[in-house]
Coordinates of C-alpha atoms (C1' of nucleotides) in Angstrom, one line a residue:
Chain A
X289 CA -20.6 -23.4 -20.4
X290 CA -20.4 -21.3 -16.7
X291 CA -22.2 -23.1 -14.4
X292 CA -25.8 -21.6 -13.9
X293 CA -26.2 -22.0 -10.4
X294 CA -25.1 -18.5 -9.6
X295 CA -24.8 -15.2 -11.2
X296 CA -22.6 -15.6 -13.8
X297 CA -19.1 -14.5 -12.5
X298 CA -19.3 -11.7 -15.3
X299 CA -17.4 -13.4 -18.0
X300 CA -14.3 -14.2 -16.0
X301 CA -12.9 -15.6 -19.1
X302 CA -10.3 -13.5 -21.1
X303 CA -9.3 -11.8 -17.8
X304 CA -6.0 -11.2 -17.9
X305 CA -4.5 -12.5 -14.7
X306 CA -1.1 -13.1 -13.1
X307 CA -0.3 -17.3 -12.8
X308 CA 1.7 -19.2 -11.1
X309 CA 4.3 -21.1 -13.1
X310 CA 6.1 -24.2 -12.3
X311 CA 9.2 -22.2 -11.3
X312 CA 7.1 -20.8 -8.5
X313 CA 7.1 -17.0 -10.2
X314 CA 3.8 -15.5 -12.3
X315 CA 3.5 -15.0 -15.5
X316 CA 0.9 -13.0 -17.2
X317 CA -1.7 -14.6 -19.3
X318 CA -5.5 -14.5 -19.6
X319 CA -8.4 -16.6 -18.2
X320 CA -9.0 -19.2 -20.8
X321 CA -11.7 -21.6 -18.9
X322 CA -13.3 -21.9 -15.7
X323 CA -13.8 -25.1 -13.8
X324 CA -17.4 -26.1 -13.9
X325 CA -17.7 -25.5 -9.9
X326 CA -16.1 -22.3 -9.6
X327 CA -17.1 -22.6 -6.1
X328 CA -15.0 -25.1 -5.4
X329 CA -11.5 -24.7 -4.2
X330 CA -10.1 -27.1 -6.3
X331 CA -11.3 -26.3 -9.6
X332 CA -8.9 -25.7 -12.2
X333 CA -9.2 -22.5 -14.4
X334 CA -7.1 -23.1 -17.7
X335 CA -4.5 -19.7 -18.1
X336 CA -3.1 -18.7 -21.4
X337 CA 0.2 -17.2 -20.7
X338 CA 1.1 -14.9 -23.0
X339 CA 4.2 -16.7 -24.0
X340 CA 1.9 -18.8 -25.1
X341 CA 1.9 -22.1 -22.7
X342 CA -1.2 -22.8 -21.0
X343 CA -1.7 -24.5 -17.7
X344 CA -4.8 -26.0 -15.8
X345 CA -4.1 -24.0 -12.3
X346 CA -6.3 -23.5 -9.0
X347 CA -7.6 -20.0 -8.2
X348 CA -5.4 -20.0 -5.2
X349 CA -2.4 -19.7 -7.9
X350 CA -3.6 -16.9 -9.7
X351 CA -3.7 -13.4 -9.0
X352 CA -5.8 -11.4 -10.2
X353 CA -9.5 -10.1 -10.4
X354 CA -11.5 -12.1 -8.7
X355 CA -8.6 -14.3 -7.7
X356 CA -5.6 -13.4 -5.6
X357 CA -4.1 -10.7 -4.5
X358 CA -0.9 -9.9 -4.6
X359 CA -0.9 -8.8 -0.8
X360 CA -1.4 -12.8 0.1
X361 CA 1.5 -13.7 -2.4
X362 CA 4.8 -14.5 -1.8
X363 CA 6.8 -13.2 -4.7
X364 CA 10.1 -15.4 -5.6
X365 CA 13.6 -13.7 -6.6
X366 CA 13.2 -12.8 -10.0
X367 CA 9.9 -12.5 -10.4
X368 CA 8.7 -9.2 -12.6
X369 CA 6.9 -6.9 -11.2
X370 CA 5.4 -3.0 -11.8
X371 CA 5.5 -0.1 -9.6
X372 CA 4.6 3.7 -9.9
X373 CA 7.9 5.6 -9.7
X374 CA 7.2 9.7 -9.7
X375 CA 3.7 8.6 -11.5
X376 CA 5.6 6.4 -14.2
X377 CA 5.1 2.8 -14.3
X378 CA 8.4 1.1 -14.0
X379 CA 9.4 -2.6 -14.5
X380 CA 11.3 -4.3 -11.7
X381 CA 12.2 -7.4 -10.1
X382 CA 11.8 -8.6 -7.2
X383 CA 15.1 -9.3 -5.1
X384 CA 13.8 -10.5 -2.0
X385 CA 10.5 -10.2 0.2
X386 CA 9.9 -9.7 3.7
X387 CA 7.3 -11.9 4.5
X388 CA 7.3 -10.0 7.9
X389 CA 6.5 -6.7 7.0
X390 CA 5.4 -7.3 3.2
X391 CA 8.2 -5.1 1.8
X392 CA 9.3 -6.4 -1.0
X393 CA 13.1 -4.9 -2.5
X394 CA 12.6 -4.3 -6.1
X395 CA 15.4 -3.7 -9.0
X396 CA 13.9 -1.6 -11.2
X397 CA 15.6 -0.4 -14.5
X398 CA 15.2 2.8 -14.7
X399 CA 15.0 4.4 -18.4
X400 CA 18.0 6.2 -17.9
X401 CA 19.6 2.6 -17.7
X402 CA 20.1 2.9 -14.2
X403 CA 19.6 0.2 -11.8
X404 CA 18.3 1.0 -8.8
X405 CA 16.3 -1.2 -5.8
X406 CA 13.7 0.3 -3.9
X407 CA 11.8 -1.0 -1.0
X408 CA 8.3 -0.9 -1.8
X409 CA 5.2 -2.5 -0.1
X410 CA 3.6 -5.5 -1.7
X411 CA 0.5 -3.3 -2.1
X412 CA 2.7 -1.2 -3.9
X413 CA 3.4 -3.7 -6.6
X414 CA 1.6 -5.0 -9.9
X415 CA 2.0 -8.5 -11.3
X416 CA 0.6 -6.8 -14.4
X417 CA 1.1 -3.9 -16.7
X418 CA -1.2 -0.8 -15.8
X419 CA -3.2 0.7 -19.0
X420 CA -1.4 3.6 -20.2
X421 CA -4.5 5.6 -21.2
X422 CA -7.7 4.6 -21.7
X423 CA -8.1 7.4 -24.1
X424 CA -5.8 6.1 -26.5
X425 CA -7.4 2.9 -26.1
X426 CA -10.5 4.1 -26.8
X427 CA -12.8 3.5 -24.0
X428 CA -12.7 -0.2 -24.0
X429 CA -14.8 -2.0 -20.8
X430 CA -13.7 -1.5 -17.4
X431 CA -11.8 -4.8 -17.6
X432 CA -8.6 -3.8 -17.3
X433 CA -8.9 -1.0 -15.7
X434 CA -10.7 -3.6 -13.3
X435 CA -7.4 -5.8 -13.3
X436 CA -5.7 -3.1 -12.5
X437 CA -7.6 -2.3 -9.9
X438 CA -8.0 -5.1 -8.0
X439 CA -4.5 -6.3 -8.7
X440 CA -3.6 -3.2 -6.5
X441 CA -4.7 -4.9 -3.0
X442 CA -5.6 -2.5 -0.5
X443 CA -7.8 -0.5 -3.1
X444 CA -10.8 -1.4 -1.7
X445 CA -13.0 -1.4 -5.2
X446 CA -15.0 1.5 -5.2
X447 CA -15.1 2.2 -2.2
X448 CA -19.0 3.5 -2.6
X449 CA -18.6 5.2 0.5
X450 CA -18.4 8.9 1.6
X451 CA -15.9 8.0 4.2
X452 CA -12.3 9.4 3.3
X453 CA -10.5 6.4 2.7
X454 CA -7.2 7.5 4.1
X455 CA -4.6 5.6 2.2
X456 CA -3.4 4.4 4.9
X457 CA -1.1 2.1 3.2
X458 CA 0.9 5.2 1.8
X459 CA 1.3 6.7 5.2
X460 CA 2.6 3.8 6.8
X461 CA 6.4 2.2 7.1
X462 CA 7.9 5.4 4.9
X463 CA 10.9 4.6 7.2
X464 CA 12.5 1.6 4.8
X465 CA 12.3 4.5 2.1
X466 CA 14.6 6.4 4.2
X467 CA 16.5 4.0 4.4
X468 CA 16.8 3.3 1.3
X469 CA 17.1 6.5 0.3
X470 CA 20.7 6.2 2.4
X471 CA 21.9 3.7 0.1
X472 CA 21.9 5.5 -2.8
X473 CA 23.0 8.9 -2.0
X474 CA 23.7 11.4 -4.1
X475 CA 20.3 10.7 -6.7
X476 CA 18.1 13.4 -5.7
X477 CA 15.9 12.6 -8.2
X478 CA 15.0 8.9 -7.3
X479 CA 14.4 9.9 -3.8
X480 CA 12.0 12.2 -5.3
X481 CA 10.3 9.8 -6.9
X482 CA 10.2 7.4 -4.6
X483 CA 8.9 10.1 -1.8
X484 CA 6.0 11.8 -4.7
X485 CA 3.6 9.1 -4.0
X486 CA 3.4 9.3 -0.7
X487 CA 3.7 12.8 -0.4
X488 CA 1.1 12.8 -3.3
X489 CA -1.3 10.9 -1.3
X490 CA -0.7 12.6 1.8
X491 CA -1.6 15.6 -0.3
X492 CA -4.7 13.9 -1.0
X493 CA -5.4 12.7 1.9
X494 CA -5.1 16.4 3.9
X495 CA -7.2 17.3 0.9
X496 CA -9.9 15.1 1.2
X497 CA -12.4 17.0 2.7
X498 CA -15.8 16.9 1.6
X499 CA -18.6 18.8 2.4
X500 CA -20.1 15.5 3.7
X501 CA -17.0 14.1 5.6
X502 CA -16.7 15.8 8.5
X503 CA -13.0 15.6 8.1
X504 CA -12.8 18.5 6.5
X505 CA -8.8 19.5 6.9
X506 CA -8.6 22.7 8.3
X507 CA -5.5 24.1 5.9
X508 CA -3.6 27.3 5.2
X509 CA -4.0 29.0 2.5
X510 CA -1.6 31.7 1.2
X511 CA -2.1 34.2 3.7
X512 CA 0.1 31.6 5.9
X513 CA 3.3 34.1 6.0
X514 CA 6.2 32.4 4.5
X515 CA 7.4 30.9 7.4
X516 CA 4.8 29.0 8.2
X517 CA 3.7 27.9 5.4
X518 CA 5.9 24.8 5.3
X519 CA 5.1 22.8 2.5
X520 CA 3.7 25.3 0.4
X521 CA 7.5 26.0 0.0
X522 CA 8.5 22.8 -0.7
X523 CA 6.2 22.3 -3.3
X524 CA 6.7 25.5 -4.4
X525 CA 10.0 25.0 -5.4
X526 CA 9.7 21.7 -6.9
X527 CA 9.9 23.6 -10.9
X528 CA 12.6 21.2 -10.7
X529 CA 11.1 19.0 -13.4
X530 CA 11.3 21.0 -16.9
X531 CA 9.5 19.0 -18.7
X532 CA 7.0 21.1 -17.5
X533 CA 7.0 23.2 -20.2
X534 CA 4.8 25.6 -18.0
X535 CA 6.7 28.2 -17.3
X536 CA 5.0 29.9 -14.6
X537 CA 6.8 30.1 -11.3
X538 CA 7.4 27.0 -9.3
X539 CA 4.9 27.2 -7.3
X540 CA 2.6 25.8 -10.3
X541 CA 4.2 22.9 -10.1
X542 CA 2.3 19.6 -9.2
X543 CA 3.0 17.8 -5.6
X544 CA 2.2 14.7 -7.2
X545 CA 4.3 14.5 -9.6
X546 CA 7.5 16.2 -8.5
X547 CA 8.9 17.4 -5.4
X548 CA 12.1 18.1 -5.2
X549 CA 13.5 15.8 -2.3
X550 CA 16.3 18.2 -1.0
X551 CA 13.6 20.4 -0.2
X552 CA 11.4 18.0 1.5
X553 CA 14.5 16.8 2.8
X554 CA 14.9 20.0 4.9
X555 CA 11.8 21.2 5.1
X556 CA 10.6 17.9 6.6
X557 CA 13.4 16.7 8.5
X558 CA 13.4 13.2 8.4
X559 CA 11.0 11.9 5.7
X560 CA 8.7 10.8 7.5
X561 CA 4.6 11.8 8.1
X562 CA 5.2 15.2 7.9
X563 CA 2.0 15.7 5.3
X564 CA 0.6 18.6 7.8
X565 CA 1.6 21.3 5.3
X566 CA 0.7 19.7 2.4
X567 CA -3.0 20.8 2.8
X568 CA -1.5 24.1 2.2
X569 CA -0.6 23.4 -1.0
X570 CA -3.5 23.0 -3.1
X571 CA -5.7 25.0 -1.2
X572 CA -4.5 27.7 -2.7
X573 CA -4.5 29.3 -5.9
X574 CA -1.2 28.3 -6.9
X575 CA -2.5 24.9 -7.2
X576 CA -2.5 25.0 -10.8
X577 CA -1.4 23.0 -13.7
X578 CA -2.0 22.4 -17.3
X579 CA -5.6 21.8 -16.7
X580 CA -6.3 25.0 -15.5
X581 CA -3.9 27.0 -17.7
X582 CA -6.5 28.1 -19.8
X583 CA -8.9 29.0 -16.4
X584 CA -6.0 31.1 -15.1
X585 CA -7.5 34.1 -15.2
X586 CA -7.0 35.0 -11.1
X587 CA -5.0 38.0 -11.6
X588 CA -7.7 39.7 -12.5
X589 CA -9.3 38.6 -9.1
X590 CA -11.7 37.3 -11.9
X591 CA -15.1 37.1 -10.7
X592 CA -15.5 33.8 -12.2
X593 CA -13.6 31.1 -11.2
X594 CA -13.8 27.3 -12.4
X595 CA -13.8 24.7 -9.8
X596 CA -14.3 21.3 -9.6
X597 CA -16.6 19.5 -7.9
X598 CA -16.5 15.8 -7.1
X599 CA -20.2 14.5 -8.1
X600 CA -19.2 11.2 -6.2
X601 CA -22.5 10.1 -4.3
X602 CA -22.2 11.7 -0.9
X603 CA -19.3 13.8 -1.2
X604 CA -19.4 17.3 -2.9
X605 CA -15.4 18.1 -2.8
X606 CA -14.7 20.9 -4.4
X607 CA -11.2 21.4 -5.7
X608 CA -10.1 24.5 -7.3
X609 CA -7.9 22.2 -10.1
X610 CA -8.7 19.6 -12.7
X611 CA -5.7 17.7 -11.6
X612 CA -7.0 18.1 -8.0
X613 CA -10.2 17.0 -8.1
X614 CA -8.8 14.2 -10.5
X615 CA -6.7 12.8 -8.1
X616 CA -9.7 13.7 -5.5
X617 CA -11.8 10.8 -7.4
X618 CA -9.2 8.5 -8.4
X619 CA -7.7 7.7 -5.1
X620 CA -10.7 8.5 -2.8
X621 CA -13.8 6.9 -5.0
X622 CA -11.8 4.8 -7.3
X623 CA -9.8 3.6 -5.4
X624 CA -6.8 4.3 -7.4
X625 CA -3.7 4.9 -7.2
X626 CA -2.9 8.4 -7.4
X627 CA -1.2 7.9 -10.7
X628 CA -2.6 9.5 -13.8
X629 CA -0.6 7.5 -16.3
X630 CA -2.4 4.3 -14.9
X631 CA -5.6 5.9 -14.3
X632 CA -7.7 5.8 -17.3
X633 CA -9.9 8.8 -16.3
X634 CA -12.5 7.3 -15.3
X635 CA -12.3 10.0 -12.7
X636 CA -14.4 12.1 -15.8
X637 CA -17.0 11.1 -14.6
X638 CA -17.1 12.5 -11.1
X639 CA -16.2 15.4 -11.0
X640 CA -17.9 18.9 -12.9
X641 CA -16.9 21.9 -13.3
X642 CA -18.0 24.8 -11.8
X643 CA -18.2 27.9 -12.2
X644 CA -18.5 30.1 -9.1
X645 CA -18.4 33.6 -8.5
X646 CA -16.3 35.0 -6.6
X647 CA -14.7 38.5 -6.3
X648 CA -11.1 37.1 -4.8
X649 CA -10.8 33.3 -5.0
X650 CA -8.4 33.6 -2.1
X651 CA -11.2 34.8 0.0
X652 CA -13.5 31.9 -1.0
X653 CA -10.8 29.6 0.3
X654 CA -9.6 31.2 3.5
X655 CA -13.1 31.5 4.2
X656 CA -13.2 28.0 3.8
X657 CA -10.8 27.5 6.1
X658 CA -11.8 29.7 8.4
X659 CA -15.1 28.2 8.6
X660 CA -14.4 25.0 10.6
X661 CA -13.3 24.8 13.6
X662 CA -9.9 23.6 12.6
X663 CA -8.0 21.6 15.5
X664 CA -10.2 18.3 15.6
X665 CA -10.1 17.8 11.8
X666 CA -6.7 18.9 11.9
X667 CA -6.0 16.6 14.8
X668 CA -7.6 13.4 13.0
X669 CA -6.8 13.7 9.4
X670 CA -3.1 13.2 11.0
X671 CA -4.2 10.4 13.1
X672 CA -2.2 7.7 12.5
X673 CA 0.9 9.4 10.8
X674 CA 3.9 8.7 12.3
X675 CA 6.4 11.0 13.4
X676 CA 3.9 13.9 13.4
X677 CA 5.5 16.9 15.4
X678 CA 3.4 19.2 13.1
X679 CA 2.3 20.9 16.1
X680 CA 5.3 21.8 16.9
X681 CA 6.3 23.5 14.3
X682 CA 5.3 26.8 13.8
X683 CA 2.2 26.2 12.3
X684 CA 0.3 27.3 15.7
X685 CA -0.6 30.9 14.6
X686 CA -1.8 33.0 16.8
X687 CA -5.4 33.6 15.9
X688 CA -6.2 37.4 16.1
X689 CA -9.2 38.1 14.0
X690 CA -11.5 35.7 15.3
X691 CA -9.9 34.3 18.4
X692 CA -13.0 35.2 20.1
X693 CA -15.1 33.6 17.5
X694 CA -13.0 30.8 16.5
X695 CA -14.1 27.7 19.4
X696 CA -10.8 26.3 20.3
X697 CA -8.5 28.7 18.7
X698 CA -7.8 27.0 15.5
X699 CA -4.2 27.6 14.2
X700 CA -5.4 29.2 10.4
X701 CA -3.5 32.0 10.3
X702 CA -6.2 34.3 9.3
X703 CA -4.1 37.5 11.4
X704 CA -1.4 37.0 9.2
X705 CA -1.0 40.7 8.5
X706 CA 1.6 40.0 5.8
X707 CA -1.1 38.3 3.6
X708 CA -0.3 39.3 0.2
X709 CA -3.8 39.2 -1.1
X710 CA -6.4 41.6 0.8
X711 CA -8.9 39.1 2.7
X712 CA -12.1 40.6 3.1
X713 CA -14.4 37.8 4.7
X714 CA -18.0 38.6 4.7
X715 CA -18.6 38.4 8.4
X716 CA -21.9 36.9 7.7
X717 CA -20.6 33.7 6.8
X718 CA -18.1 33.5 9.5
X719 CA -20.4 34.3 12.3
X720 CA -22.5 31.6 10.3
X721 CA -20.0 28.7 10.3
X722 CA -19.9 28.9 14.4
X723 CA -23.3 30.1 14.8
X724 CA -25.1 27.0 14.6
X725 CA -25.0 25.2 18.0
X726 CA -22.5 27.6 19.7
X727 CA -24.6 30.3 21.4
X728 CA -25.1 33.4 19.7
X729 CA -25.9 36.2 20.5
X730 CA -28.9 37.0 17.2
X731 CA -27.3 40.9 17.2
X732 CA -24.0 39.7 16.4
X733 CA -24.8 38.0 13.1
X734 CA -26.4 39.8 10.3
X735 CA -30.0 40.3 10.4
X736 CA -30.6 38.7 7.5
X737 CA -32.0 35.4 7.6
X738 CA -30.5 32.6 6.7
X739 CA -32.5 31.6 4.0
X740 CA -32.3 34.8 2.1
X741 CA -28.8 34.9 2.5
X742 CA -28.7 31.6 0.8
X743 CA -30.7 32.6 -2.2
X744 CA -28.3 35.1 -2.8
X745 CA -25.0 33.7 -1.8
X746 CA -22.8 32.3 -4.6
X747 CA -22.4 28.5 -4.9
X748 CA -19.3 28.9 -3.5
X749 CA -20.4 30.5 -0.5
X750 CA -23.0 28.1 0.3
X751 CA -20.4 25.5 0.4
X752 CA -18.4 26.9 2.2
X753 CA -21.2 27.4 4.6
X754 CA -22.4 23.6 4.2
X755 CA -18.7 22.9 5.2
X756 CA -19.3 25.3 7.8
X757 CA -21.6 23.5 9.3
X758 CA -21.3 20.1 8.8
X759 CA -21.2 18.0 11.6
X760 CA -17.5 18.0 12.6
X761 CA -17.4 21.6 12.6
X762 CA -19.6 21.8 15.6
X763 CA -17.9 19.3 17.6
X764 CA -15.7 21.6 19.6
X765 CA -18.1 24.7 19.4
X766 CA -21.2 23.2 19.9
X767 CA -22.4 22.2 23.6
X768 CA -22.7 18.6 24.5
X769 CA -25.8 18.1 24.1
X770 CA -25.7 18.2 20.1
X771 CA -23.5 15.9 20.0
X772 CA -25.5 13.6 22.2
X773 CA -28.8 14.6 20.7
X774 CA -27.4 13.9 17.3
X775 CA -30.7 14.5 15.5
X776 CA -30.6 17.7 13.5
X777 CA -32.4 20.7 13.3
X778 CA -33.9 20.5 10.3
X779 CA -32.7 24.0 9.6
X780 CA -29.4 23.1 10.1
X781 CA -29.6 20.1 7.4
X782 CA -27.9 21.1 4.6
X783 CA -29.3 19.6 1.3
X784 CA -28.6 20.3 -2.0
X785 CA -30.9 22.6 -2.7
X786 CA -29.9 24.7 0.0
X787 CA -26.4 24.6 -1.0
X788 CA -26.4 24.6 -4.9
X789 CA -29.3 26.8 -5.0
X790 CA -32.4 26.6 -7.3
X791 CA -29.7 28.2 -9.6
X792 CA -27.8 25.1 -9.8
X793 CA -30.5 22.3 -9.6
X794 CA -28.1 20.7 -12.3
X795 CA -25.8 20.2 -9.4
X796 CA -28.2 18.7 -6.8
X797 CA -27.9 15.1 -6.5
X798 CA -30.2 12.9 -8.1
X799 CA -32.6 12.3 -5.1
X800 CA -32.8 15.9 -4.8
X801 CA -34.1 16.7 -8.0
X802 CA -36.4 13.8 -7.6
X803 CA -37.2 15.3 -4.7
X804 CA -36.3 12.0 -3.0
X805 CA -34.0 12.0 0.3
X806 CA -30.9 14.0 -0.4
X807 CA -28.1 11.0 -0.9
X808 CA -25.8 13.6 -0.9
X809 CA -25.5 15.2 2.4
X810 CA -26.8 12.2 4.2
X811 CA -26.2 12.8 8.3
Chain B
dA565 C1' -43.5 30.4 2.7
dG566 C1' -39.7 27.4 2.2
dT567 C1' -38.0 23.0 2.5
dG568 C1' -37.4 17.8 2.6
dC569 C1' -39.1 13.9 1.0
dC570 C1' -42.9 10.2 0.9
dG571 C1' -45.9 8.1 -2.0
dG572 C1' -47.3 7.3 -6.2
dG573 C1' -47.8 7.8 -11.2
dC574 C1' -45.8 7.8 -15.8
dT575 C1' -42.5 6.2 -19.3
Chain C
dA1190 C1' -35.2 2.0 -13.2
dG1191 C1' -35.4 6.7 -14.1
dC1192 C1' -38.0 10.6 -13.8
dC1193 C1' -41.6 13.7 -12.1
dC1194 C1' -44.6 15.8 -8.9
dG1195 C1' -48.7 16.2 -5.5
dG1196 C1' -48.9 16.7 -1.1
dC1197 C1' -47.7 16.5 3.7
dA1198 C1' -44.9 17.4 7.7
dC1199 C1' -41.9 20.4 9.5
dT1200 C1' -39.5 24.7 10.3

DNA sequence: AGTGCCGGGCT
DNA sequence: AGCCCGGCACT
């Protein structure tokens, strides 16, 4: 029935696609034959609407996977359409597009009954209903979790790459928002919804740091006194939601899904790029939510602590919240949006938990932190964000502690005297993370080697010292000549077995336990 | 001695 | 292909 010639375009029949109709808008409907040359431009591929009616229409017509996108569509007044409001798919219509700028202005009904028209980015839009959860659908092939996919254009699929995608898309043109965020004053709670994804992907984004990307966001962690610690606050607050049925204090609450916009409002002035504090957010132990709730055992200063590492081929994230790492995998490796309703956790599958030692969580963390040299990675992970007068705010700490230690005095506020939560850094690990390439003097670090340190550092130590020393983390420390030289000590590679340990060979990446090249911390 | 991983064998 | 491991090069 397919044609032979080629690899069978997996069973593109039964995929439910978006079709053009004779009234110019699309209608869903599935894939119900394939032209014999479905190489050919002209072929016609026969689509069941779901109403019923069928029409013989070109692939150029039809969006979908393996067919359109919506990005290269022109969508007609009228035509329905999806969008993720405050993680919620909504239904809409489309009012008008801007071919210019690919805005399209949407009236969604919202469930409340309310109408209300948002500006949202083609890319933003569905032709075609998201999943709700793959787990009350029990599990059935990727397929429409492909559609959904790929109907989303500018999720590259799978991105099978260790490179952060930034979501650019998310960061971009917030401005019409604003806008339109003037036109209908007075509902708080739709600017909030229409600012979470953003800031839920900025959030990701700033949190996207794997040990192998050497964009690992240099963030703040509690110890930030309040002042500084801009978002944090704003999130914080954001309880505003009580559906939440948690009840612990607002600063539980989850960036992605709620965040209350009069407090972005103010905190971030204009709505615009200001994602720089977001990092803060999660990177502390406040990050938690119903995943965790059964883990949330820190005020013990438990000496275990669950984290969550993404198992993604070449990137080793490590996020210290289900929900975190979740998002991690769905927006960074999926290529997803960072929506869980539409998700249908597939995410599962790459991430695992962890159980790391640690005597004060807080510590791990801020040692993190501490343990690249933050202003490049700080600098870049921003790139491109509009409006960015981070700097400017009073984020720029003075760095006591380790000013002399710290190339290029980063702005983590580890001198923050006010820190609530005692900070006792190991100084072995801190003279570690710069010792590297930067000249050192050998008395100043501990005589141990580095090897037996590593034997007997907790997981979440060696990370942390992997992250440490990944590449980036050198660039402003390390003399020129590593940069140029490029090639690697070999004592200074970091595989898994020298950052999971023999302990945790259950962690090491296939290769590694193959004792194949390390596909995880390629350099 | 420890590590990274090639080459090759087994299933 | 997935898995395992001897053995070598390198540190």
């Amino acid at each position: 029935m397919f044609g032979n010639r080629r690899l069978a375009k997996r069973s593109i029949i039964g995929t439910k696609v978006c079709a053009l109709w004779q009234d110019g808008r699309f209608y869903p409907g599935v894939i119900r034959s394939v032209p014999d040359d479905t190489d050919s431009e002209l072929g016609k591929y026969t689509v069941l609407f779901d109403d019923g009616f069928e029409k013989d229409l070109v692939a150029k017509d039809i969006i979908g996977p393996g067919f359109q996108n919506l990005t290269n569509s022109t969508l007609k007044f009228q035509q329905k359409v999806y969008l993720t409001l405050n993680g919620r798919e909504v239904q809409g219509v489309v009012l008008k597009q801007d071919i210019k700028t690919n805005e399209v202005l949407v009236n969604v009904q919202l469930s409340n009954n309310e109408e209300l028209e948002f500006i949202k980015r083609l890319d933003e839009l569905r032709l075609l209903e998201s999943r709700k959860s793959a787990r009350l659908v029990d599990q059935d092939t990727d397929y429409s979790k492909m559609a959904d996919v790929t109907l989303t254009p500018d999720n590259k699929k799978r991105p099978v790459s260790h490179v952060i995608d930034v979501p650019a898309q998310t960061q971009r043109h917030r401005r019409p928002v604003d806008d339109e965020r003037e036109n209908s004053p007075g509902n708080d709670e739709d600017d909030v919804e229409m600012m979470d994804e953003t800031i839920a992907a900025m959030v990701l984004t700033s949190l996207s740091c794997s040990p192998a990307s050497p964009k690992f966001p240099v963030t703040m962690t509690e110890t930030a006194d309040k002042g500084n610690s801009v978002l944090s606050t704003s999130a914080n607050s954001s309880g505003f939601y009580s559906e939440r049925s948690d009840p612990s204090p607002p600063l539980s609450s989850h960036l992605s899904e709620s965040a209350p916009a009069a407090n972005i409002g103010t905190i971030f002035g204009s709505y615009t790029g200001k994602d720089d504090g977001i990092d803060l957010q999660e990177s502390v132990d406040e990050y938690y939510d119903e995943c965790d709730e059964p883990k949330r055992k820190r005020s013990l200063q438990a000496q275990k602590k669950t984290m969550y590492q993404c198992t993604w081929k070449g990137c080793a994230k490590i996020h210290n919240t289900c929900s975190g790492i979740e998002k991690h995998v769905r927006t960074k490796h999926l290529g997803l949006m960072d929506t869980e309703d539409l998700s249908d956790h597939e995410e599962e599958f790459y991430y695992t938990e962890i159980e790391v030692n640690v005597d004060n969580v807080t510590k791990t963390f801020s040692d993190m932190f501490t343990s690249s040299p933050p202003e490049t990675s700080f600098i870049e992970m921003h790139h491109g964000i509009p409006d960015h007068d981070y700097q400017k705010k009073e984020h720029r700490q003075p760095v006591h502690t380790f000013a002399s230690s710290v190339p290029s005095g980063g702005f983590f506020p580890q001198g923050t005297g006010q820190s609530t939560t005692p900070i006792s850094v190991p100084p072995i690990k801190r003279s570690l993370s710069w010792q590297n390439n930067a000249a050192t003097s050998p008395g100043t670090v501990s005589s141990q080697s580095n090897s037996t340190r590593s034997s007997k550092m907790s997981l979440q130590e060696r990370m942390q010292q992997h992250q440490a020393q990944s590449p980036k983390s050198h660039m402003l420390s390390s003399p020129p000549k590593s940069i140029s030289g490029h090639k690697k000590a070999r004592s200074e590679v970091r595989k898994c077995r020298k950052v999971y340990g023999m302990e945790n060979r259950d962690m090491w990446c296939t290769q590694c336990k193959w004792k194949k090249a390390c596909s995880r911390f390629t350099d």
